[in-house]
Amino acid sequence: MGIKGFKVDFMDRDDQTAIEMVERLAACTAKHHLILDLHGIYKPVGLNRTYPNILNYESVFGMEECRWTEAKNDMPLYDVTFPYIRMMAGQVDFTPGAMRNGTRDNWKAIYTKPISMGTRCHQAACYIVQDSPFTMLADTPTNYEADEPYTRYIASLPVVFDKTIVPQGEIGKYIVTARKKGNDWYVGGQSNWDERTLTLKFDFLTDGDYEAIVLKDGINANHDAENYKIEKSVINQKSEMKIHLASGGGFVIKVIKK
């Protein structure tokens, strides 16, 4: 396969020396047709417009923090806050996809076997809510192999889109994002630690029928954050769908044109 690019980490500063180094990295990788993923970096400031081979900037309290952070650093709250603020500056390198998931009551930091705060479906929704053209499955391969239906579902999600809308949400409480790719749509939603039931409308769809493949919190997700279910239905632009988000929950809907 060869080398496709570099993920560079631990700049951890935004003085002139660091900024000049990042520009040299961007120019060099662009010259050799390589991608660049900037981790441990300041927020996007427009350099990726000059060098579109820069696919991601971290500059976010990402998934890795669950290895050593404290429960007071409320990640479900953060996940429904920064898309309204930080993500306005550009894409993020959040590294989602945790397969060990904890509720508000049973989460704890374990460095060698990290656990995400919130449900497994909350993690899945990161792939839609967050703008991340070079995202990843950040957990260990064996954890994904142990749950093939879930892994197959999230691995099928696009990472770049033609159109994005946010049909509903409230900063610090919840967010619903819908993204279009070709004739299909992908809808993702996340909640803070408050469970809630949302009514989704699909008036952004064009005429015709679509298959909705829903990945959502299972009935026991408030107690077992890894509990989920997958359902299918046929919808159109006049359809409405009620969907329940567990505490720290989430959902993804693949809306495929029939």
Short mmCIF file of C-alpha atoms in Angstrom, two decimals:
data_model
loop_
_atom_site.label_atom_id
_atom_site.label_comp_id
_atom_site.label_asym_id
_atom_site.label_seq_id
_atom_site.Cartn_x
_atom_site.Cartn_y
_atom_site.Cartn_z
CA MET A 1 0.00 0.00 0.00
CA GLY A 2 2.89 2.38 0.58
CA ILE A 3 2.85 5.49 2.75
CA LYS A 4 -0.29 7.62 2.43
CA GLY A 5 0.57 10.32 4.95
CA PHE A 6 1.49 11.21 8.51
CA LYS A 7 -0.24 11.77 11.82
CA VAL A 8 1.88 14.27 13.75
CA ASP A 9 1.34 14.74 17.48
CA PHE A 10 2.46 16.70 20.55
CA MET A 11 2.99 20.18 19.12
CA ASP A 12 1.02 21.44 22.14
CA ARG A 13 1.72 25.11 21.43
CA ASP A 14 0.74 27.86 19.02
CA ASP A 15 3.68 30.23 19.05
CA GLN A 16 5.41 31.37 15.85
CA THR A 17 7.92 28.51 15.90
CA ALA A 18 5.17 25.88 16.03
CA ILE A 19 3.06 27.59 13.38
CA GLU A 20 6.00 27.81 10.99
CA MET A 21 6.81 24.13 11.59
CA VAL A 22 3.23 23.10 10.80
CA GLU A 23 3.31 25.11 7.58
CA ARG A 24 6.54 23.37 6.55
CA LEU A 25 4.94 20.00 7.29
CA ALA A 26 1.88 20.90 5.24
CA ALA A 27 3.93 22.13 2.29
CA CYS A 28 6.24 19.11 2.30
CA THR A 29 3.45 16.55 2.51
CA ALA A 30 1.44 18.36 -0.18
CA LYS A 31 4.49 18.34 -2.47
CA HIS A 32 4.66 14.55 -2.18
CA HIS A 33 0.87 14.04 -2.39
CA LEU A 34 0.58 12.84 1.21
CA ILE A 35 -2.16 13.51 3.74
CA LEU A 36 -1.50 15.19 7.08
CA ASP A 37 -3.39 14.60 10.33
CA LEU A 38 -2.45 17.12 13.02
CA HIS A 39 -2.91 15.78 16.55
CA GLY A 40 -1.98 17.69 19.71
CA ILE A 41 -2.42 20.92 17.78
CA TYR A 42 -4.10 24.32 18.04
CA LYS A 43 -7.53 24.87 16.43
CA PRO A 44 -7.84 25.21 12.63
CA VAL A 45 -7.05 28.71 11.43
CA GLY A 46 -7.35 28.30 7.65
CA LEU A 47 -4.12 26.56 6.68
CA ASN A 48 -6.13 23.61 5.36
CA ARG A 49 -7.63 25.94 2.74
CA THR A 50 -4.12 26.49 1.38
CA TYR A 51 -3.11 22.87 1.95
CA PRO A 52 -6.25 20.70 1.64
CA ASN A 53 -4.13 17.62 2.30
CA ILE A 54 -4.51 18.59 6.00
CA LEU A 55 -7.50 16.40 6.82
CA ASN A 56 -7.81 16.81 10.58
CA TYR A 57 -6.85 18.94 13.55
CA GLU A 58 -7.26 17.59 17.07
CA SER A 59 -7.60 20.66 19.33
CA VAL A 60 -10.37 18.90 21.21
CA PHE A 61 -10.79 16.95 24.47
CA GLY A 62 -10.70 13.68 22.58
CA MET A 63 -11.51 10.06 23.31
CA GLU A 64 -8.02 9.27 24.61
CA GLU A 65 -8.75 11.42 27.68
CA CYS A 66 -10.98 8.64 29.04
CA ARG A 67 -7.83 6.70 29.88
CA TRP A 68 -6.82 9.07 32.67
CA THR A 69 -9.45 11.77 33.21
CA GLU A 70 -11.89 12.11 36.13
CA ALA A 71 -15.66 11.65 36.11
CA LYS A 72 -16.10 15.38 36.75
CA ASN A 73 -14.77 15.94 33.22
CA ASP A 74 -18.18 15.14 31.78
CA MET A 75 -17.59 13.79 28.27
CA PRO A 76 -21.24 13.34 27.21
CA LEU A 77 -21.79 16.99 28.12
CA TYR A 78 -18.66 17.96 26.23
CA ASP A 79 -19.71 15.93 23.17
CA VAL A 80 -22.92 17.95 22.85
CA THR A 81 -21.16 21.26 23.47
CA PHE A 82 -18.03 21.46 21.31
CA PRO A 83 -19.78 20.77 17.96
CA TYR A 84 -21.60 24.09 18.43
CA ILE A 85 -18.38 25.97 19.30
CA ARG A 86 -15.01 24.41 18.48
CA MET A 87 -16.23 22.64 15.35
CA MET A 88 -17.21 25.95 13.79
CA ALA A 89 -13.47 26.45 13.24
CA GLY A 90 -13.11 23.21 11.29
CA GLN A 91 -12.70 19.47 11.44
CA VAL A 92 -11.69 17.50 14.55
CA ASP A 93 -9.49 14.48 15.26
CA PHE A 94 -11.52 13.06 18.16
CA THR A 95 -10.62 9.36 17.60
CA PRO A 96 -14.00 7.81 18.51
CA GLY A 97 -15.15 4.21 18.40
CA ALA A 98 -14.70 2.95 21.97
CA MET A 99 -16.09 -0.55 22.46
CA ARG A 100 -15.91 -0.53 26.26
CA ASN A 101 -18.64 1.81 27.38
CA GLY A 102 -19.72 2.99 30.82
CA THR A 103 -22.79 4.55 32.38
CA ARG A 104 -22.66 7.56 34.67
CA ASP A 105 -22.68 5.21 37.67
CA ASN A 106 -20.14 2.61 36.60
CA TRP A 107 -17.62 4.51 34.48
CA LYS A 108 -14.05 4.71 35.76
CA ALA A 109 -10.69 5.53 34.24
CA ILE A 110 -8.65 2.44 33.37
CA TYR A 111 -5.44 3.26 31.52
CA THR A 112 -4.83 -0.21 30.06
CA LYS A 113 -8.46 -0.93 29.15
CA PRO A 114 -10.10 2.48 28.67
CA ILE A 115 -13.86 2.93 28.89
CA SER A 116 -15.85 5.67 27.20
CA MET A 117 -18.43 7.74 29.08
CA GLY A 118 -21.86 7.06 27.62
CA THR A 119 -23.34 4.37 25.45
CA ARG A 120 -21.91 2.48 22.52
CA CYS A 121 -24.42 4.24 20.27
CA HIS A 122 -23.18 7.58 21.61
CA GLN A 123 -19.79 6.55 20.25
CA ALA A 124 -21.28 5.56 16.89
CA ALA A 125 -22.96 8.95 16.58
CA CYS A 126 -19.55 10.65 16.77
CA TYR A 127 -18.95 9.51 13.20
CA ILE A 128 -21.87 11.63 12.00
CA VAL A 129 -22.01 14.52 14.47
CA GLN A 130 -18.30 15.28 14.23
CA ASP A 131 -16.74 16.65 11.06
CA SER A 132 -13.72 14.38 10.68
CA PRO A 133 -12.63 13.46 7.12
CA PHE A 134 -9.90 11.13 8.41
CA THR A 135 -11.58 9.39 11.31
CA MET A 136 -10.77 5.95 12.64
CA LEU A 137 -11.85 2.93 14.62
CA ALA A 138 -9.81 3.78 17.69
CA ASP A 139 -10.27 0.64 19.80
CA THR A 140 -8.38 -2.66 19.51
CA PRO A 141 -9.17 -4.97 16.56
CA THR A 142 -10.24 -7.85 18.81
CA ASN A 143 -12.96 -5.70 20.37
CA TYR A 144 -14.40 -4.96 16.94
CA GLU A 145 -14.15 -8.59 15.88
CA ALA A 146 -16.23 -9.55 18.92
CA ASP A 147 -19.21 -7.50 17.67
CA GLU A 148 -19.41 -7.90 13.91
CA PRO A 149 -22.90 -6.37 13.35
CA TYR A 150 -21.95 -3.13 15.11
CA THR A 151 -18.52 -2.97 13.52
CA ARG A 152 -19.92 -3.59 10.05
CA TYR A 153 -22.45 -0.80 10.64
CA ILE A 154 -20.01 1.91 11.72
CA ALA A 155 -17.40 0.87 9.13
CA SER A 156 -19.98 1.47 6.40
CA LEU A 157 -20.45 5.15 7.33
CA PRO A 158 -18.93 7.75 4.96
CA VAL A 159 -16.38 10.22 6.30
CA VAL A 160 -16.94 13.07 3.82
CA PHE A 161 -20.31 14.43 2.80
CA ASP A 162 -22.00 16.67 0.25
CA LYS A 163 -24.27 18.56 2.65
CA THR A 164 -24.72 18.96 6.41
CA ILE A 165 -27.67 20.25 8.42
CA VAL A 166 -28.44 20.31 12.15
CA PRO A 167 -32.24 19.91 12.29
CA GLN A 168 -32.46 20.10 16.07
CA GLY A 169 -30.41 20.43 19.22
CA GLU A 170 -29.53 22.57 22.21
CA ILE A 171 -25.99 23.36 23.26
CA GLY A 172 -24.94 21.30 26.27
CA LYS A 173 -28.04 19.09 26.06
CA TYR A 174 -28.26 17.24 22.76
CA ILE A 175 -27.54 17.46 19.05
CA VAL A 176 -28.95 15.89 15.89
CA THR A 177 -26.90 16.15 12.70
CA ALA A 178 -27.93 14.98 9.22
CA ARG A 179 -25.39 14.60 6.42
CA LYS A 180 -25.99 13.82 2.76
CA LYS A 181 -23.77 11.63 0.59
CA GLY A 182 -24.97 11.11 -2.96
CA ASN A 183 -28.64 10.14 -2.75
CA ASP A 184 -28.40 8.90 0.84
CA TRP A 185 -28.52 10.60 4.24
CA TYR A 186 -26.88 9.76 7.55
CA VAL A 187 -28.40 11.08 10.76
CA GLY A 188 -26.61 11.02 14.11
CA GLY A 189 -27.73 12.18 17.52
CA GLN A 190 -26.18 12.41 20.98
CA SER A 191 -27.40 13.35 24.45
CA ASN A 192 -25.75 14.49 27.64
CA TRP A 193 -26.36 12.34 30.75
CA ASP A 194 -30.10 13.14 30.58
CA GLU A 195 -32.10 10.49 28.79
CA ARG A 196 -34.62 11.91 26.34
CA THR A 197 -37.04 10.97 23.58
CA LEU A 198 -36.82 12.89 20.31
CA THR A 199 -39.23 13.14 17.40
CA LEU A 200 -37.27 13.18 14.15
CA LYS A 201 -38.65 14.64 10.94
CA PHE A 202 -37.31 13.76 7.51
CA ASP A 203 -38.58 16.73 5.50
CA PHE A 204 -35.05 17.25 4.15
CA LEU A 205 -35.45 14.12 1.98
CA THR A 206 -36.48 14.25 -1.68
CA ASP A 207 -39.55 12.42 -2.98
CA GLY A 208 -39.59 8.65 -2.82
CA ASP A 209 -39.01 5.89 -0.33
CA TYR A 210 -35.89 5.29 1.74
CA GLU A 211 -34.74 2.41 3.89
CA ALA A 212 -33.93 3.59 7.42
CA ILE A 213 -31.38 1.38 9.19
CA VAL A 214 -31.40 2.53 12.81
CA LEU A 215 -28.64 1.86 15.34
CA LYS A 216 -29.95 2.94 18.75
CA ASP A 217 -29.62 2.45 22.48
CA GLY A 218 -31.09 -0.82 23.68
CA ILE A 219 -33.74 -1.13 26.35
CA ASN A 220 -31.08 -1.81 29.01
CA ALA A 221 -28.60 0.88 27.93
CA ASN A 222 -29.14 2.97 31.07
CA HIS A 223 -27.57 0.11 33.05
CA ASP A 224 -25.44 -1.55 30.36
CA ALA A 225 -23.96 1.14 28.14
CA GLU A 226 -22.93 -1.44 25.54
CA ASN A 227 -26.54 -2.50 24.93
CA TYR A 228 -27.93 -1.52 21.52
CA LYS A 229 -30.29 -2.68 18.79
CA ILE A 230 -30.53 -2.35 15.01
CA GLU A 231 -33.91 -1.85 13.35
CA LYS A 232 -35.05 -1.31 9.77
CA SER A 233 -38.07 0.50 8.34
CA VAL A 234 -39.21 2.32 5.21
CA ILE A 235 -39.64 6.10 5.45
CA ASN A 236 -40.22 9.14 3.23
CA GLN A 237 -40.03 12.91 3.58
CA LYS A 238 -43.34 13.00 5.45
CA SER A 239 -42.30 10.41 8.02
CA GLU A 240 -41.70 11.07 11.70
CA MET A 241 -39.75 8.77 14.01
CA LYS A 242 -39.63 8.73 17.79
CA ILE A 243 -36.28 7.64 19.14
CA HIS A 244 -35.21 7.23 22.75
CA LEU A 245 -31.71 8.16 23.87
CA ALA A 246 -30.50 6.58 27.09
CA SER A 247 -28.44 8.52 29.63
CA GLY A 248 -25.32 9.52 27.71
CA GLY A 249 -26.94 7.93 24.70
CA GLY A 250 -26.98 8.28 20.97
CA PHE A 251 -28.19 6.92 17.65
CA VAL A 252 -27.31 6.69 13.97
CA ILE A 253 -29.73 6.25 11.07
CA LYS A 254 -28.59 5.28 7.59
CA VAL A 255 -31.27 6.62 5.23
CA ILE A 256 -30.73 4.81 1.94
CA LYS A 257 -32.63 5.77 -1.23
CA LYS A 258 -34.66 2.84 -2.57
#
